[in-house]
CSV table of C-alpha atoms in Angstrom, one decimal:
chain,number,residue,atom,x,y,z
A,1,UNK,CA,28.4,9.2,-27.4
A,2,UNK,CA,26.0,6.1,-26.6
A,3,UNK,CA,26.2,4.8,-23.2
A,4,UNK,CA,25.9,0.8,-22.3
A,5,UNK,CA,22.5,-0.2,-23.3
A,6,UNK,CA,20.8,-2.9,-21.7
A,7,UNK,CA,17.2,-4.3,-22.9
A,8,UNK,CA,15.1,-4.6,-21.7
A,9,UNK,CA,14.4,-2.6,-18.6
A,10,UNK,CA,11.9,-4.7,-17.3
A,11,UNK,CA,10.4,-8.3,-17.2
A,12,UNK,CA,8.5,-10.2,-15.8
A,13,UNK,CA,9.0,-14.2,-16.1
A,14,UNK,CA,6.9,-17.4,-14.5
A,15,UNK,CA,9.3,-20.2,-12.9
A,16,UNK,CA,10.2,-22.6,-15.5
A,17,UNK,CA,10.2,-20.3,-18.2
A,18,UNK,CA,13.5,-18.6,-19.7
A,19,UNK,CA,14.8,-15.1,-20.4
A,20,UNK,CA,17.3,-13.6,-22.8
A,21,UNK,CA,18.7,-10.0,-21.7
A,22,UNK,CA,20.5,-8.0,-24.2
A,23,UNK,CA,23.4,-5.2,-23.7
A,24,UNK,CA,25.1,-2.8,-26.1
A,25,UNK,CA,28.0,-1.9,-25.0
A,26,UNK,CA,29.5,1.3,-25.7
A,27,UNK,CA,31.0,1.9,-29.7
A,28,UNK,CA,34.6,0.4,-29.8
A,29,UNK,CA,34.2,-1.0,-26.5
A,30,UNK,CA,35.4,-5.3,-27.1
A,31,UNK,CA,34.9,-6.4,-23.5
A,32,UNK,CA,31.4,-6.6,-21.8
A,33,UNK,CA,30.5,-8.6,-18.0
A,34,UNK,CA,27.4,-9.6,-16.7
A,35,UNK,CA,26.3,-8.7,-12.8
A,36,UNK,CA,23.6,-9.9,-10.9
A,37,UNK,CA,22.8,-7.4,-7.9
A,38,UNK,CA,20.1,-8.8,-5.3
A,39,UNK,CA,19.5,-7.5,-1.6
A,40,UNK,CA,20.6,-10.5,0.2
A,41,UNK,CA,23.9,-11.2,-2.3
A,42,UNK,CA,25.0,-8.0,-3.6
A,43,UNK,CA,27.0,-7.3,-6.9
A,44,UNK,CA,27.9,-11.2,-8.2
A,45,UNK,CA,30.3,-11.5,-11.5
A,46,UNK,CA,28.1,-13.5,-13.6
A,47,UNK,CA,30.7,-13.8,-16.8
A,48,UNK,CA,32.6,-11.6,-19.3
A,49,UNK,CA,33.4,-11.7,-22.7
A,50,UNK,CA,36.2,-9.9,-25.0
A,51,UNK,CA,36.2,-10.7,-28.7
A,52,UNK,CA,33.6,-13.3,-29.0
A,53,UNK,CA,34.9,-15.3,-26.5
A,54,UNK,CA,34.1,-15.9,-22.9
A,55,UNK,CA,37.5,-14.9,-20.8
A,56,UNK,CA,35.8,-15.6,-16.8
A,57,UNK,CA,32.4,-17.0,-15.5
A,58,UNK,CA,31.5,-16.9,-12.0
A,59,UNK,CA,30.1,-18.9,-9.6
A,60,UNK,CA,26.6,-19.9,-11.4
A,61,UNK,CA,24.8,-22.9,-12.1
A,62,UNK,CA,25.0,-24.0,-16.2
A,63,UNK,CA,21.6,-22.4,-16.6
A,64,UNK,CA,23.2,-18.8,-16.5
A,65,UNK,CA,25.1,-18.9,-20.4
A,66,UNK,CA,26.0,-15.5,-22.0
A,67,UNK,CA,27.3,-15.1,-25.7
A,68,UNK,CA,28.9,-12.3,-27.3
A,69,UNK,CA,28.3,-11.3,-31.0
A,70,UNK,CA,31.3,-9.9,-33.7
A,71,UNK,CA,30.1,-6.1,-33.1
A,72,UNK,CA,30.5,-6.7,-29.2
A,73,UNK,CA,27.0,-6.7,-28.2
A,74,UNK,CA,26.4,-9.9,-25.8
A,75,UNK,CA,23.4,-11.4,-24.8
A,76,UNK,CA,23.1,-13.1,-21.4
A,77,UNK,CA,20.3,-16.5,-21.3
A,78,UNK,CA,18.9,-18.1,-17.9
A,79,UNK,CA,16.9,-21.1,-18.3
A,80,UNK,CA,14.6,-22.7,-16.1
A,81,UNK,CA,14.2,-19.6,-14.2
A,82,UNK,CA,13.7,-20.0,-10.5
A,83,UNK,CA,12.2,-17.3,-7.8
A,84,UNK,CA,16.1,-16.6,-6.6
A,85,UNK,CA,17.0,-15.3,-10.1
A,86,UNK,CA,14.5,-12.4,-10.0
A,87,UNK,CA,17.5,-9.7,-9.8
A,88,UNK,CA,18.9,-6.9,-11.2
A,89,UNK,CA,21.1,-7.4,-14.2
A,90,UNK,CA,24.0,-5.1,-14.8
A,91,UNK,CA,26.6,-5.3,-18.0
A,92,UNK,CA,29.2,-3.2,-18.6
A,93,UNK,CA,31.9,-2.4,-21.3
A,94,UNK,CA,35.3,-1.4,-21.0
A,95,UNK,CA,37.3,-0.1,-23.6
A,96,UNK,CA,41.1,0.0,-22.1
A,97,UNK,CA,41.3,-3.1,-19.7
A,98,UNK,CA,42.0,-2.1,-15.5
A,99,UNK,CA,40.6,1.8,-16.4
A,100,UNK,CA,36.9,0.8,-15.2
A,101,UNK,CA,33.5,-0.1,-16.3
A,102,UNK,CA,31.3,1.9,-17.7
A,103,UNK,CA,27.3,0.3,-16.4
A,104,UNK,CA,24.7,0.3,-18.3
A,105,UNK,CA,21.4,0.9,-16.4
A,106,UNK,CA,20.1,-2.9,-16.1
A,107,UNK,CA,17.6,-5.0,-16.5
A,108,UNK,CA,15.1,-5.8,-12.9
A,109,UNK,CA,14.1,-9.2,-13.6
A,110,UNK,CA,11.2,-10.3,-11.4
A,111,UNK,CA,10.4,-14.3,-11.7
A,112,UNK,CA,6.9,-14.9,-10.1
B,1,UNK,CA,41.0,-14.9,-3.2
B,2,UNK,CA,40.3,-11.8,-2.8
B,3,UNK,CA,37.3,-10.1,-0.7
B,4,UNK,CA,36.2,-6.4,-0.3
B,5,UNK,CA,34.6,-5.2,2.8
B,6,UNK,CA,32.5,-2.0,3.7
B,7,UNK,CA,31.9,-1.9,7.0
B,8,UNK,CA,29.0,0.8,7.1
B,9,UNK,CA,25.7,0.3,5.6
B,10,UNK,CA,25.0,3.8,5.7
B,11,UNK,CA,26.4,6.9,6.5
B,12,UNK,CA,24.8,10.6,6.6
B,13,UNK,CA,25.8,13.8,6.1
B,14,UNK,CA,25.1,17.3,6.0
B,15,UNK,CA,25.0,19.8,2.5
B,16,UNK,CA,28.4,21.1,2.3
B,17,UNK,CA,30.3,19.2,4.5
B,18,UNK,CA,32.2,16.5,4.3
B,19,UNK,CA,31.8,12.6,4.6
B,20,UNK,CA,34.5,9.4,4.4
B,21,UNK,CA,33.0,6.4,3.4
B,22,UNK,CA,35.4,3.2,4.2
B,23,UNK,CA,36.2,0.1,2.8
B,24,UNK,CA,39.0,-2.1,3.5
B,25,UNK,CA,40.2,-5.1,0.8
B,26,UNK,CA,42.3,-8.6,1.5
B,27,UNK,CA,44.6,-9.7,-1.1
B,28,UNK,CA,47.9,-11.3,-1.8
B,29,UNK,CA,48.3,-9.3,-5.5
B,30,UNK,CA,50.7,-6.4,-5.0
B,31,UNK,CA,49.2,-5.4,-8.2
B,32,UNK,CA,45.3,-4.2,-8.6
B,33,UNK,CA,42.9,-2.0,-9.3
B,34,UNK,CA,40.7,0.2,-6.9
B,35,UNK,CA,37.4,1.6,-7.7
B,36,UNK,CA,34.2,3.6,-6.0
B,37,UNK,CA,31.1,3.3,-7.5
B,38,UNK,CA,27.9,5.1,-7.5
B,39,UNK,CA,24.5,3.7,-7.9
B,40,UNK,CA,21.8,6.3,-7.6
B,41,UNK,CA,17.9,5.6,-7.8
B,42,UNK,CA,18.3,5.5,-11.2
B,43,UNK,CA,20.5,2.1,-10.6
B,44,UNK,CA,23.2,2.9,-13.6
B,45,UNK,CA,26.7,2.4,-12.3
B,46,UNK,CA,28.2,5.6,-12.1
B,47,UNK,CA,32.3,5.4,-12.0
B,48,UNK,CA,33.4,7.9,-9.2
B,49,UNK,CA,37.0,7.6,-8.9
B,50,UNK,CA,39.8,4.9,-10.0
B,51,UNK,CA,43.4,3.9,-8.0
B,52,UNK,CA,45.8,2.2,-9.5
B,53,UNK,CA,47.6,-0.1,-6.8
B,54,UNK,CA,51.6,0.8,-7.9
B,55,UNK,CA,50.8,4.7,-7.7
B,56,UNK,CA,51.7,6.7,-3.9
B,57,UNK,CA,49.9,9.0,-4.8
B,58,UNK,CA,46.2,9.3,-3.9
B,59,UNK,CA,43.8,9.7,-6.7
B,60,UNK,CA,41.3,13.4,-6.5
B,61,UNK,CA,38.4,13.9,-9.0
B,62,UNK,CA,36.8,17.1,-8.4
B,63,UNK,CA,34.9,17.1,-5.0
B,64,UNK,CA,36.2,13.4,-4.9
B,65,UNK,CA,39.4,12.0,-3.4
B,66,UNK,CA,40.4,8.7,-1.6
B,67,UNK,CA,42.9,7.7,1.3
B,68,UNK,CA,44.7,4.4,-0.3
B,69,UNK,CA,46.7,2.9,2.6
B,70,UNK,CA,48.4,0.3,0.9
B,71,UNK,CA,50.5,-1.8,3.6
B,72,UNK,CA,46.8,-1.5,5.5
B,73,UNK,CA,44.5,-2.3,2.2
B,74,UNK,CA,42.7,0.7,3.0
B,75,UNK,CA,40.8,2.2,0.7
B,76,UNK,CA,38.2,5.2,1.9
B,77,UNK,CA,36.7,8.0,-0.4
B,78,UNK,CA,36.2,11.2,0.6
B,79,UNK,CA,33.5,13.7,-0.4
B,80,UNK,CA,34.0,17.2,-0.2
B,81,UNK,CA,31.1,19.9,-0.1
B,82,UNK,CA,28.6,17.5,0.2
B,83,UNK,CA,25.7,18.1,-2.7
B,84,UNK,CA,22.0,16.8,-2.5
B,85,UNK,CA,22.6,15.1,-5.4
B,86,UNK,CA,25.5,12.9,-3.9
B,87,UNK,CA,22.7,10.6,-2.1
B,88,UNK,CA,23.1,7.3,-3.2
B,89,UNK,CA,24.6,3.7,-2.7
B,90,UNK,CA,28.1,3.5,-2.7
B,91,UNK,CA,30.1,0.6,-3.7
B,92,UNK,CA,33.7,0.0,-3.5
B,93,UNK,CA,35.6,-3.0,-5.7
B,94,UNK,CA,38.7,-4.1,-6.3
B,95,UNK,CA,40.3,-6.0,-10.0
B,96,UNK,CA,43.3,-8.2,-10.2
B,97,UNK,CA,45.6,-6.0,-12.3
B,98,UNK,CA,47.3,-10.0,-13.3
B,99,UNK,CA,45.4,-12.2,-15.3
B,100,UNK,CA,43.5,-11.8,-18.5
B,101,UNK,CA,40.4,-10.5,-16.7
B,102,UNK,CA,38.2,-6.9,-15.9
B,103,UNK,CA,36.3,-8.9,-13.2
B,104,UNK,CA,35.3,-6.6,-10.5
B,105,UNK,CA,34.8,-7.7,-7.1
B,106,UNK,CA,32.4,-5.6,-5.2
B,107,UNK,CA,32.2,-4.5,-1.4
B,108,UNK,CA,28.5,-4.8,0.3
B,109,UNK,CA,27.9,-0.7,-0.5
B,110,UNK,CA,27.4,1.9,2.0
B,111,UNK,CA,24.1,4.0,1.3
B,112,UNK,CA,24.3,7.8,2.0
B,113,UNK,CA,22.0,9.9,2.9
B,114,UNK,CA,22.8,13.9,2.5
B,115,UNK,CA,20.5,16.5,4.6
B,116,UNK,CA,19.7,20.2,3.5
């Protein structure tokens, strides 16, 4: 069985520019989050969607957006990219809501 | 709203033996979710061991097990028989078990070192 998988693994990005990360989530799985891990912040809940629809955002400015597709993969957008985005970018999916995420392996974005 | 606290950044232990990693949690919910986490080098998320807050009885998963000290919002996992391959970062979270939500609120980690 597939695990969550997130492209891709790697990227580099100039300030200014944007980025568009992808994750798969597992087969059947309908509800997928976003996490940005950094030293100095830790694990941040970026968003999560269920069914096409966004169901929580965190604490980010406008120029985080996410999107989720009808076969449950979801894409996750950052415009105007600034230094303090380069992070690691975790999704998961769950399949049976409070039983735990299952992570995909992230993508490191570094913006320079 | 809720927070999630781990108080050691790292902890060490020896192959074989045994190591509690802590974390404590503030909420109001009487009903939630408790998770550890592993994050390895190879940074994928690895699910370690789930609590459900309504259930007494402490959860166990192999070498795994936790203390869940409700009334104190304790939450510490305990590794038995310590294995090289246990090294990693450690992160504890907590999810509202009310609300139409599988947010996750994570604790700062605890890395942990095992020796030969």
């Amino acid at each position: 069985k597939a695990g969550v998988t997130q492209t891709p693994r790697y990227l580099i990005k100039t300030r200014g520019q944007q980025v568009t990360l992808s994750c798969s989530p597992i087969s059947g799985h309908r509800s997928v989050s976003w996490y940005q891990q950094t030293p100095g912040q830790g694990l941040q809940f970026l968003f999560e969607y269920f069914s096409e629809t966004q169901r929580n955002k965190g604490n980010f400015p406008g120029r985080f957006s996410g999107r989720q597709f009808s076969n449950s993969r979801s894409e996750m957008n950052v415009s105007t990219l600034e230094l303090g985005d380069s992070a690691l970018y975790l999704c998961a999916s769950s399949l049976v809501t409070g039983y735990g995420y299952t992570f995909g392996s992230g993508t490191r974005l570094t913006v320079v | 709203a809720q927070t999630v606290t781990q108080s050691q950044p790292e902890m060490s232990v020896q192959e074989a033996e045994t190591v509690t990693l802590s974390c404590t949690y503030d909420t109001s919910e009487s009903d939630y979710y408790l998770f550890w986490y592993k994050q390895p080098p190879s940074r994928q998320m690895i699910l370690v061991i789930r609590q459900e807050a309504y259930k007494q009885q402490n959860a166990t998963e192999n070498r795994f097990s936790v203390n869940f000290q409700k009334a104190a919002k304790s939450f510490s996992l305990k590794i038995s028989d310590s294995q090289l391959g246990d090294a990693a970062m450690y992160f504890c979270a907590y999810r509202s078990a009310t609300g139409n939500t599988d947010k996750l609120i994570f604790g700062t980690g605890t890395r942990l070192q095992v020796f030969p």
